[in-house]
Coordinates of N, CA and C in Angstrom, one line a residue:
M1 N -19.2 6.5 -9.6 CA -17.7 6.9 -8.9 C -16.6 6.3 -9.7
Y2 N -16.5 5.5 -10.7 CA -15.5 4.9 -11.3 C -15.5 5.5 -12.8
E3 N -14.5 6.0 -13.3 CA -14.4 6.6 -14.7 C -13.1 5.7 -15.3
P4 N -13.5 5.2 -16.1 CA -12.6 4.0 -17.0 C -11.6 5.0 -17.6
T5 N -11.9 6.1 -18.2 CA -10.8 6.8 -18.9 C -9.5 7.2 -17.8
V6 N -10.1 7.7 -16.8 CA -9.2 8.2 -15.8 C -8.3 6.8 -15.0
A7 N -9.1 5.8 -15.2 CA -8.4 4.6 -14.6 C -7.3 4.2 -15.8
R8 N -7.7 4.3 -17.0 CA -6.6 3.8 -18.1 C -5.5 4.8 -17.9
L9 N -5.7 6.0 -18.0 CA -4.4 7.0 -18.0 C -3.8 6.8 -16.7
T10 N -4.4 6.3 -15.5 CA -3.5 6.0 -14.3 C -2.8 4.8 -14.3
Y11 N -3.2 3.7 -15.0 CA -2.8 2.5 -15.1 C -1.5 2.7 -16.1
R12 N -1.6 3.3 -17.2 CA -0.9 3.7 -18.0 C 0.5 4.5 -17.3
A13 N 0.2 5.3 -16.5 CA 1.4 6.3 -15.6 C 2.1 5.1 -14.6
L14 N 1.3 4.6 -14.1 CA 1.9 3.7 -12.8 C 2.7 2.4 -13.5
L15 N 2.4 1.9 -14.5 CA 2.8 0.7 -15.1 C 3.7 0.9 -16.4
G16 N 4.2 2.4 -16.6 CA 4.8 2.6 -17.7 C 6.4 2.1 -17.3
R17 N 7.3 1.8 -18.5 CA 8.6 1.1 -18.3 C 9.2 1.2 -17.1
R18 N 9.7 2.5 -16.7 CA 10.5 3.0 -15.5 C 10.0 2.7 -14.3
R19 N 8.7 3.0 -13.9 CA 8.0 2.8 -12.5 C 7.7 1.2 -12.3
A20 N 7.4 0.7 -13.4 CA 6.8 -0.8 -13.2 C 8.4 -1.6 -12.8
A21 N 9.5 -1.2 -13.6 CA 10.7 -1.9 -13.1 C 11.1 -1.4 -11.6
V22 N 10.9 -0.3 -11.1 CA 10.9 0.1 -9.7 C 10.0 -1.1 -8.8
L23 N 8.6 -1.2 -9.3 CA 7.8 -1.6 -8.7 C 8.2 -3.4 -8.4
L24 N 8.8 -4.0 -9.3 CA 9.4 -5.4 -9.6 C 10.4 -5.6 -8.7
I25 N 11.4 -4.5 -8.2 CA 12.3 -4.9 -7.2 C 12.0 -5.5 -6.1
L26 N 11.6 -4.9 -5.4 CA 11.3 -5.8 -4.0 C 10.4 -7.1 -4.2
P27 N 9.5 -7.4 -5.0 CA 8.8 -8.6 -5.0 C 9.8 -9.5 -5.6
V28 N 10.6 -9.2 -6.4 CA 11.6 -10.2 -7.0 C 12.5 -10.4 -5.9
L29 N 13.0 -9.4 -5.0 CA 14.0 -9.6 -4.0 C 13.3 -10.4 -2.9
L30 N 12.1 -10.3 -2.6 CA 11.6 -11.2 -1.7 C 11.3 -12.8 -2.0
I31 N 11.1 -12.8 -3.1 CA 11.0 -14.4 -4.0 C 12.5 -14.8 -3.9
L32 N 13.5 -14.1 -4.0 CA 14.9 -14.5 -4.2 C 15.3 -14.9 -2.7
I33 N 14.9 -14.2 -1.7 CA 15.5 -14.4 -0.3 C 14.5 -15.7 0.0
A34 N 13.3 -15.9 -0.4 CA 12.6 -16.9 0.1 C 13.2 -18.0 -0.3
V35 N 13.6 -18.2 -1.6 CA 14.4 -19.4 -2.3 C 15.5 -19.7 -1.7
A36 N 16.5 -18.5 -1.2 CA 17.7 -18.9 -0.6 C 17.5 -19.4 0.7
V37 N 16.6 -18.7 1.6 CA 16.4 -19.4 2.9 C 15.8 -20.8 3.0
R38 N 15.0 -21.0 2.1 CA 14.4 -22.4 1.8 C 15.6 -23.4 1.7
A39 N 16.3 -23.0 0.6 CA 17.4 -23.9 0.2 C 18.6 -24.3 1.4
F40 N 18.7 -23.2 2.1 CA 19.5 -23.0 3.0 C 19.1 -23.8 4.4
N41 N 17.9 -23.3 4.5 CA 17.5 -23.5 6.0 C 16.2 -24.7 6.0
G42 N 15.6 -25.0 4.9 CA 14.7 -25.7 4.6 C 13.4 -25.3 5.2
V43 N 12.5 -26.3 5.5 CA 11.1 -25.7 5.8 C 11.0 -25.3 7.3
D44 N 11.0 -24.2 7.7 CA 10.7 -23.7 9.1 C 9.6 -22.7 9.3
D45 N 8.6 -23.0 9.9 CA 7.7 -22.0 10.0 C 7.9 -20.4 10.7
Q46 N 8.7 -20.8 11.5 CA 9.1 -19.6 12.4 C 9.9 -18.8 11.4
T47 N 10.7 -19.2 10.7 CA 11.6 -18.3 9.6 C 10.4 -17.9 8.6
A48 N 9.6 -18.7 8.2 CA 8.7 -18.3 7.4 C 7.9 -17.0 7.7
S49 N 7.3 -16.9 8.9 CA 6.8 -15.9 9.6 C 7.7 -14.6 9.7
N50 N 9.1 -15.0 10.2 CA 9.9 -13.9 10.2 C 10.4 -13.2 8.7
V51 N 10.3 -13.9 7.9 CA 10.9 -13.2 6.4 C 9.6 -12.6 5.9
L52 N 8.5 -13.1 6.2 CA 7.0 -12.4 5.5 C 6.7 -11.3 6.6
G53 N 6.7 -11.2 7.7 CA 6.6 -10.1 8.7 C 7.6 -9.2 8.5
G54 N 8.9 -9.6 8.7 CA 9.9 -8.4 8.6 C 10.2 -7.9 7.3
F55 N 10.2 -8.8 6.3 CA 10.4 -7.8 5.2 C 9.2 -7.5 4.2
A56 N 8.3 -8.5 3.8 CA 7.4 -8.3 3.2 C 6.3 -7.4 3.9
L57 N 5.7 -7.6 4.9 CA 4.7 -6.7 5.4 C 5.4 -5.4 6.1
A58 N 6.6 -5.5 6.5 CA 7.4 -4.4 7.1 C 7.9 -3.4 6.3
T59 N 8.3 -4.2 5.3 CA 9.1 -3.1 4.2 C 8.5 -2.9 2.6
M60 N 8.3 -4.0 2.2 CA 8.0 -4.3 0.7 C 6.8 -3.8 0.6
I61 N 6.0 -3.9 1.1 CA 4.4 -3.4 0.9 C 4.1 -2.0 1.4
P62 N 4.7 -1.2 2.5 CA 4.4 0.0 2.5 C 5.3 0.7 1.4
L63 N 6.6 0.4 0.8 CA 7.3 1.1 -0.3 C 6.5 1.0 -1.4
I64 N 6.0 -0.3 -1.7 CA 4.9 -0.3 -2.9 C 3.9 0.8 -2.8
G65 N 3.2 0.5 -1.6 CA 2.2 1.5 -1.5 C 2.5 2.9 -1.8
V66 N 3.9 3.5 -1.1 CA 4.2 4.8 -1.6 C 4.2 5.0 -3.1
I67 N 4.9 4.2 -3.9 CA 5.1 4.3 -5.2 C 3.6 4.4 -6.1
A68 N 3.0 3.5 -5.7 CA 1.8 3.3 -6.1 C 0.7 4.6 -6.0
G69 N 0.6 4.8 -4.6 CA -0.4 5.8 -4.1 C 0.2 7.0 -4.5
T70 N 1.2 7.6 -4.2 CA 1.8 9.0 -4.6 C 1.9 9.0 -6.0
G71 N 2.2 8.0 -7.0 CA 2.3 7.9 -8.2 C 0.9 8.3 -9.0
A72 N -0.1 7.8 -8.6 CA -1.5 8.0 -8.9 C -1.7 9.0 -9.5
I73 N -1.3 10.0 -8.5 CA -1.9 11.4 -8.7 C -0.9 12.7 -8.6
G74 N 0.3 12.2 -7.8 CA 1.2 13.3 -7.4 C 2.1 13.9 -8.7
P75 N 2.5 13.2 -9.8 CA 3.1 13.5 -10.6 C 2.3 14.6 -11.8
E76 N 1.1 14.1 -11.8 CA 0.2 15.1 -12.6 C 0.2 16.3 -12.0
I77 N -0.1 16.4 -10.3 CA -0.2 17.6 -10.0 C 1.3 18.6 -9.9
D78 N 2.3 17.8 -9.8 CA 3.6 18.6 -9.9 C 3.9 19.2 -11.4
D79 N 3.4 18.3 -12.4 CA 3.9 19.0 -13.6 C 2.6 19.8 -14.3
G80 N 1.7 19.8 -13.6 CA 0.6 20.7 -14.0 C -0.3 19.9 -15.1
S81 N 0.0 18.7 -15.2 CA -1.0 18.2 -16.3 C -2.5 17.6 -15.6
I82 N -2.5 17.8 -14.5 CA -3.8 17.7 -13.8 C -4.8 18.5 -14.3
V83 N -4.6 19.7 -14.6 CA -5.6 20.7 -15.1 C -6.3 20.0 -16.4
Y84 N -5.7 19.5 -17.2 CA -6.3 18.9 -18.3 C -7.3 17.9 -17.9
L85 N -7.2 16.9 -16.8 CA -8.1 16.3 -16.4 C -9.4 16.7 -15.8
L86 N -8.8 17.9 -14.8 CA -9.9 18.6 -14.1 C -10.8 19.4 -15.1
A87 N -10.3 19.7 -16.1 CA -11.2 20.3 -17.3 C -12.1 19.4 -17.9
K88 N -12.1 18.3 -17.6 CA -13.1 17.4 -18.2 C -14.3 17.4 -17.2
P89 N -15.7 17.1 -17.8 CA -16.8 16.7 -17.0 C -16.9 15.6 -16.1
V90 N -15.8 15.5 -15.4 CA -15.9 14.4 -14.4 C -15.7 14.8 -12.9
K91 N -16.4 14.4 -12.1 CA -16.3 15.1 -10.6 C -15.0 14.6 -10.0
R92 N -14.5 15.5 -9.3 CA -13.2 15.3 -8.7 C -13.3 14.3 -7.4
P93 N -14.1 14.3 -6.8 CA -14.2 12.8 -5.9 C -14.4 11.6 -6.8
T94 N -14.6 11.6 -7.9 CA -14.7 10.5 -8.7 C -13.4 10.3 -9.3
I95 N -12.8 11.4 -9.4 CA -11.2 11.2 -10.0 C -10.4 10.4 -8.9
I96 N -10.6 11.2 -7.6 CA -9.6 10.4 -6.6 C -10.0 8.8 -6.5
F97 N -11.4 8.7 -6.3 CA -12.2 7.1 -6.1 C -11.6 6.3 -7.3
T98 N -11.3 6.9 -8.6 CA -10.8 5.7 -9.5 C -9.5 5.6 -9.5
K99 N -8.7 6.7 -9.0 CA -7.2 6.6 -8.8 C -6.9 5.8 -7.6
L100 N -7.7 5.6 -6.9 CA -7.5 4.8 -5.6 C -7.7 3.5 -5.8
I101 N -8.6 3.3 -6.5 CA -9.1 1.6 -7.1 C -7.5 1.3 -7.8
V102 N -7.3 2.1 -8.6 CA -6.0 1.6 -9.5 C -4.9 1.3 -8.6
A103 N -4.8 2.3 -7.7 CA -3.6 2.2 -6.7 C -3.7 1.0 -5.8
I104 N -4.7 0.7 -5.4 CA -5.3 -0.5 -4.7 C -4.8 -1.8 -5.5
A105 N -5.1 -1.7 -6.8 CA -5.0 -2.9 -7.7 C -3.3 -3.3 -7.9
V106 N -2.8 -2.0 -8.2 CA -1.4 -2.2 -8.3 C -0.8 -2.5 -7.2
T107 N -1.0 -2.1 -6.1 CA -0.4 -2.4 -4.6 C -0.7 -3.8 -4.7
M108 N -1.7 -4.3 -4.6 CA -2.1 -5.7 -4.3 C -1.5 -6.7 -5.0
V109 N -1.4 -6.5 -6.5 CA -0.7 -7.2 -7.3 C 0.7 -7.5 -7.2
F110 N 1.3 -6.2 -7.0 CA 2.8 -6.3 -6.6 C 3.3 -6.5 -5.1
S111 N 2.1 -6.8 -4.1 CA 2.5 -6.9 -3.0 C 2.1 -8.4 -2.5
A112 N 0.8 -8.5 -2.5 CA 0.2 -9.6 -1.9 C 0.5 -11.0 -2.8
V113 N 0.4 -10.9 -4.3 CA 1.0 -12.0 -5.0 C 2.4 -12.7 -4.8
P114 N 3.4 -11.7 -4.4 CA 4.5 -12.1 -4.2 C 4.9 -12.7 -2.8
T115 N 3.8 -11.8 -1.9 CA 3.9 -12.6 -0.5 C 3.3 -13.9 -0.5
F116 N 2.3 -14.3 -1.2 CA 2.0 -15.7 -1.0 C 2.9 -16.7 -1.8
I117 N 3.7 -16.3 -2.7 CA 4.5 -17.1 -3.7 C 5.6 -17.4 -2.6
A118 N 6.4 -16.4 -1.9 CA 7.4 -16.3 -1.0 C 7.0 -17.3 0.2
G119 N 6.0 -17.0 0.7 CA 5.2 -17.8 1.6 C 5.0 -19.4 1.5
Y120 N 4.8 -19.4 0.3 CA 4.5 -20.9 -0.2 C 5.9 -21.7 -0.5
I121 N 6.6 -21.1 -0.9 CA 8.1 -21.4 -1.2 C 8.9 -21.7 0.4
L122 N 8.6 -20.8 1.2 CA 9.3 -21.0 2.5 C 8.7 -22.2 3.4
N123 N 7.4 -22.2 3.5 CA 7.0 -23.7 4.2 C 5.6 -24.3 3.7
G124 N 5.3 -24.1 2.5 CA 4.1 -24.7 1.7 C 2.9 -24.0 2.2
N125 N 2.6 -23.1 2.9 CA 1.5 -22.6 3.5 C 1.2 -23.5 4.9
G126 N 2.5 -23.7 5.4 CA 2.1 -24.8 6.8 C 1.4 -23.6 7.7
Q127 N 0.6 -24.1 8.6 CA 0.1 -23.3 9.6 C -0.7 -22.2 9.1
Q128 N -1.2 -21.9 7.5 CA -1.7 -20.9 7.0 C -0.7 -19.8 7.3
I129 N 0.3 -19.8 7.1 CA 1.2 -18.8 7.3 C 1.0 -17.6 6.1
A130 N 1.1 -18.3 4.8 CA 1.2 -17.9 3.5 C -0.1 -17.2 3.4
V131 N -0.9 -17.7 3.6 CA -2.4 -17.2 3.3 C -2.6 -16.2 4.2
S132 N -2.4 -16.4 5.5 CA -2.7 -15.3 6.5 C -1.8 -14.0 6.2
Y133 N -0.4 -14.0 5.9 CA 0.3 -12.7 5.4 C -0.3 -12.3 4.2
T134 N -0.6 -13.0 3.2 CA -1.4 -12.6 2.1 C -2.8 -11.6 2.4
I135 N -3.4 -12.2 3.2 CA -4.6 -11.5 3.5 C -4.1 -10.3 4.1
A136 N -3.0 -10.0 5.0 CA -2.5 -9.1 5.6 C -2.2 -8.0 4.6
A137 N -1.5 -8.5 3.5 CA -0.8 -7.8 2.3 C -2.0 -7.0 1.7
L138 N -3.2 -7.7 1.5 CA -4.4 -7.2 0.8 C -4.8 -6.0 1.7
V139 N -5.2 -6.5 2.7 CA -5.8 -5.5 3.8 C -4.8 -4.0 3.8
A140 N -3.6 -4.4 4.0 CA -2.5 -3.2 4.2 C -2.4 -2.6 2.8
S141 N -2.5 -3.0 1.8 CA -2.8 -2.5 0.4 C -3.8 -1.3 0.2
I142 N -4.8 -1.4 1.0 CA -6.3 -0.6 0.7 C -5.4 0.5 1.6
A143 N -5.3 0.3 2.6 CA -5.1 1.6 3.7 C -3.8 2.3 3.4
Y144 N -2.8 1.5 2.7 CA -1.6 2.4 2.3 C -1.8 3.2 1.0
S145 N -2.7 2.6 0.2 CA -3.1 3.3 -1.1 C -3.7 4.4 -0.7
A146 N -4.7 4.4 0.1 CA -5.5 5.5 0.6 C -4.6 6.9 1.2
L147 N -3.8 6.4 2.1 CA -3.0 7.1 2.8 C -2.0 7.9 1.9
F148 N -1.3 7.1 1.1 CA -0.4 7.9 0.2 C -0.8 8.5 -1.2
L149 N -2.2 8.1 -1.6 CA -2.9 9.0 -2.5 C -3.3 10.4 -1.8
L150 N -3.7 10.2 -0.7 CA -3.8 11.7 -0.1 C -2.6 12.5 -0.1
L151 N -1.4 11.8 0.4 CA -0.1 12.6 0.5 C 0.3 13.2 -0.9
G152 N -0.2 12.3 -1.9 CA 0.2 13.0 -3.2 C -0.7 14.0 -3.6
T153 N -1.9 14.2 -3.2 CA -2.7 15.1 -3.1 C -2.5 16.7 -2.8
V154 N -1.9 16.3 -1.3 CA -1.7 17.7 -0.4 C -0.4 18.1 -0.6
S155 N 0.7 17.2 -0.8 CA 2.3 17.7 -0.7 C 2.7 17.4 -2.1
R156 N 3.7 18.2 -2.5 CA 4.5 18.0 -3.6 C 5.8 17.3 -3.0
H157 N 5.9 17.0 -1.8 CA 6.9 16.1 -0.9 C 6.5 14.8 -0.7
A158 N 5.2 14.2 -1.3 CA 4.7 12.9 -0.8 C 5.5 11.8 -0.8
V159 N 6.5 11.7 -1.8 CA 7.4 10.4 -1.8 C 8.3 10.6 -0.4
V160 N 8.8 11.8 -0.4 CA 9.9 11.8 1.0 C 8.9 11.5 2.0
I161 N 7.6 12.0 2.2 CA 6.9 11.9 3.6 C 6.6 10.6 3.8
G162 N 6.2 9.9 2.5 CA 5.7 8.6 2.7 C 7.0 7.7 3.0
L163 N 8.2 7.9 2.6 CA 9.2 7.0 2.9 C 9.8 7.3 4.2
V164 N 9.6 8.5 4.7 CA 9.6 8.8 6.2 C 9.0 7.9 7.1
Y165 N 7.4 7.9 6.5 CA 6.4 7.3 7.4 C 6.8 5.6 7.4
A166 N 7.1 5.2 6.2 CA 7.1 3.7 6.0 C 8.5 3.2 6.4
L167 N 9.6 4.0 6.5 CA 10.8 3.3 7.0 C 11.3 4.0 8.2
V168 N 10.8 5.1 8.8 CA 11.0 5.5 10.1 C 9.8 5.0 11.2
W169 N 8.7 5.3 10.7 CA 7.6 5.3 11.5 C 7.3 3.8 11.8
E170 N 7.0 3.2 10.6 CA 6.6 2.0 10.7 C 7.4 1.0 11.1
T171 N 8.8 0.9 10.6 CA 9.8 0.1 10.7 C 10.9 0.3 11.9
L172 N 11.1 1.6 12.0 CA 12.2 1.9 13.3 C 11.4 2.4 14.5
F173 N 10.4 3.2 14.7 CA 9.7 3.5 15.8 C 8.8 2.6 16.0
G174 N 8.1 1.7 15.1 CA 7.4 0.5 15.4 C 8.0 -0.4 16.2
S175 N 9.1 -0.7 15.9 CA 10.1 -2.0 16.6 C 10.7 -1.2 18.0
L176 N 10.5 0.1 18.2 CA 11.4 0.1 19.4 C 10.3 0.9 20.2
V177 N 9.3 1.4 19.9 CA 8.3 2.4 20.8 C 7.0 1.5 20.6
A178 N 6.5 1.1 21.7 CA 5.3 0.2 21.8 C 4.4 1.0 21.4
G179 N 3.8 2.3 21.9 CA 3.0 3.1 21.9 C 2.6 3.7 20.0
A180 N 3.8 3.5 19.7 CA 3.7 4.0 17.9 C 3.2 2.7 17.3
R181 N 3.1 1.4 17.9 CA 2.4 0.3 17.1 C 1.1 0.5 16.8
T182 N 0.3 1.2 17.8 CA -1.0 1.5 17.7 C -1.6 2.1 16.4
L183 N -0.6 3.2 15.9 CA -1.0 3.9 14.8 C -0.2 3.4 13.6
S184 N -0.1 2.1 13.3 CA 0.8 1.4 12.5 C -0.4 0.5 11.6
V185 N 0.0 0.7 10.5 CA -0.8 0.1 9.1 C -0.4 -1.1 9.4
Q186 N 0.7 -1.8 9.6 CA 1.4 -3.0 9.7 C 0.9 -3.7 11.0
Q187 N 0.9 -3.1 12.1 CA -0.1 -3.7 13.2 C -1.3 -4.1 12.8
W188 N -2.1 -3.3 12.6 CA -3.6 -3.4 12.0 C -3.8 -4.5 11.2
S189 N -3.0 -4.7 10.1 CA -2.9 -5.9 8.9 C -2.5 -7.1 9.9
L190 N -1.5 -7.0 10.6 CA -1.1 -8.1 11.4 C -2.4 -8.5 12.3
A191 N -2.9 -8.0 12.9 CA -4.1 -8.3 13.6 C -5.3 -9.3 12.8
V192 N -5.4 -8.7 11.7 CA -6.1 -9.6 10.7 C -5.5 -10.8 10.2
A193 N -4.1 -10.8 10.0 CA -3.5 -12.0 9.8 C -3.3 -13.0 11.0
Q194 N -3.3 -12.5 12.2 CA -3.3 -13.3 13.3 C -4.6 -14.0 13.5
K195 N -5.7 -13.4 13.1 CA -6.9 -14.0 13.2 C -7.2 -15.2 12.2
T196 N -6.4 -15.1 11.1 CA -6.7 -16.1 10.0 C -5.6 -17.2 10.1
S197 N -4.9 -17.0 11.3 CA -3.8 -18.0 11.0 C -4.0 -19.1 12.0
D198 N -3.4 -20.0 11.9 CA -3.4 -21.3 12.7 C -2.0 -21.4 13.7
T199 N -1.5 -20.4 13.8 CA -0.3 -20.3 14.7 C -0.2 -19.1 15.7
D200 N 0.4 -19.4 16.6 CA 0.6 -18.1 17.6 C 2.0 -17.3 17.2
M201 N 2.7 -17.6 16.3 CA 3.7 -17.0 15.6 C 3.6 -15.5 15.1
I202 N 2.3 -15.3 14.8 CA 1.8 -14.1 14.0 C 1.1 -13.1 15.1
T203 N 1.7 -12.3 15.8 CA 1.0 -11.6 16.7 C 0.8 -9.9 16.3
S204 N 0.0 -9.2 16.9 CA -0.2 -8.1 16.8 C -0.5 -7.2 18.3
D205 N 0.1 -5.9 18.1 CA -0.2 -5.1 19.4 C -1.6 -4.5 19.5
V206 N -2.3 -4.8 18.5 CA -3.6 -4.3 18.3 C -4.8 -5.1 18.1
G207 N -5.8 -5.3 18.9 CA -7.0 -6.0 18.7 C -7.7 -6.0 17.6
L208 N -8.3 -7.2 17.0 CA -8.8 -7.2 15.8 C -9.7 -6.1 15.7
P209 N -10.8 -5.9 16.6 CA -11.8 -5.1 16.4 C -11.4 -3.7 16.0
L210 N -10.5 -3.1 17.1 CA -9.9 -1.9 16.7 C -9.1 -1.6 15.5
A211 N -8.3 -2.7 15.2 CA -7.8 -3.0 13.9 C -8.7 -2.7 12.8
V212 N -9.6 -3.2 12.7 CA -10.8 -3.0 11.5 C -11.2 -1.7 11.5
V213 N -11.6 -1.2 12.8 CA -12.2 0.2 12.8 C -11.2 1.1 12.2
L214 N -9.9 1.0 12.7 CA -9.0 1.9 12.2 C -8.4 1.6 10.7
L215 N -8.4 0.7 10.1 CA -8.3 0.3 8.6 C -9.2 0.9 7.8
V216 N -10.6 0.7 8.4 CA -11.9 1.1 7.6 C -11.6 3.0 7.5
G217 N -11.4 3.2 8.9 CA -11.5 4.6 9.1 C -10.6 5.3 8.3
V218 N -9.2 5.0 8.4 CA -8.2 5.9 7.9 C -8.4 5.7 6.3
T219 N -9.0 4.6 5.6 CA -9.3 4.6 4.2 C -10.3 5.5 3.9
V220 N -11.2 5.4 4.7 CA -12.4 6.4 3.9 C -12.0 7.6 4.2
V221 N -11.4 8.2 5.6 CA -11.3 9.5 5.8 C -9.9 10.1 4.9
A222 N -9.0 9.2 4.5 CA -8.1 9.8 3.7 C -8.6 10.1 2.4
T223 N -9.6 9.3 1.9 CA -10.0 9.0 0.5 C -10.9 10.4 0.3
W224 N -11.7 10.5 1.5 CA -12.6 11.7 1.5 C -11.8 13.0 1.4
F225 N -10.8 13.1 2.3 CA -9.9 14.4 2.4 C -9.4 14.7 1.2
A226 N -8.7 13.7 0.3 CA -8.1 13.7 -1.0 C -9.1 14.3 -1.8
G227 N -10.5 13.8 -1.8 CA -11.5 14.3 -2.7 C -11.8 15.8 -2.4
Q228 N -11.7 16.3 -1.0 CA -12.0 17.5 -0.7 C -10.8 18.7 -1.1
K229 N -9.6 18.0 -1.1 CA -8.4 18.8 -1.4 C -8.3 18.9 -3.0
L230 N -8.8 17.8 -3.7 CA -9.0 18.0 -5.3 C -9.8 19.2 -5.5
R231 N -10.8 19.4 -5.0 CA -12.0 20.1 -5.2 C -11.5 21.7 -5.1
T232 N -10.5 21.8 -4.2 CA -10.1 23.1 -4.3 C -9.0 23.5 -5.2
L233 N -8.4 22.7 -5.9 CA -7.4 23.2 -6.9 C -8.4 23.9 -8.1
T234 N -8.3 25.1 -8.4 CA -8.8 25.5 -9.3 C -7.9 25.8 -10.8
L235 N -8.7 25.7 -11.8 CA -8.3 26.0 -13.3 C -8.2 27.3 -13.4
A236 N -7.1 27.6 -14.1 CA -6.7 29.1 -14.7 C -8.2 29.5 -15.6
G237 N -8.6 30.7 -15.2 CA -9.9 31.1 -16.0 C -11.1 30.7 -15.1
E238 N -11.0 29.8 -13.8 CA -12.4 29.4 -13.1 C -12.8 30.6 -12.2
E239 N -11.6 31.4 -11.7 CA -12.3 32.3 -10.7 C -12.9 33.7 -11.6

């Protein structure tokens, strides 16, 4: 189910100079914000939770997921270079699974690592806040990567759709409409963070059992559907 050659090509595409620079912007900004907040506000658990929940989990991680998830396959489909990969004797679900693993790894590195660093800067991991949000970032990275990889497979406008979901649904509707939070990767990952923390400052509108079911379900279904969609792409001369 994992093809090293496909993985190497995907890593090269995602970590090219231009895309890597874009991926670095938000993590660097998060760490700079953490340093500034710590310098001016000192150690404060509530502030740490607000920064990690309000910026890292609500904004940074979904946007990195959009870049990594759609970028793992979308550009190849758009420019037609995917046909060279599909011509190889590699099963198409294997291509999807390999690209998902790469997207997850990239999203985790560029989201979970800076989340932990920022949390440690803000309050030294007091009440397990840094660790809890890092775990939430790891969990969210998996679901976001699967969702946005699927978008990259089914639509040529995957980046736009992903940004609408990340910025409008997750951030705007999620903060204004209670019912929308149930269908939010952010809230599902917050349920995991709430369970692992030593504070009541991390809360979720979704219970942990339901959150786990939804995280696993969305990841599995999105990956399966992306594999099925890739099967329907035909090469010239196949018909």
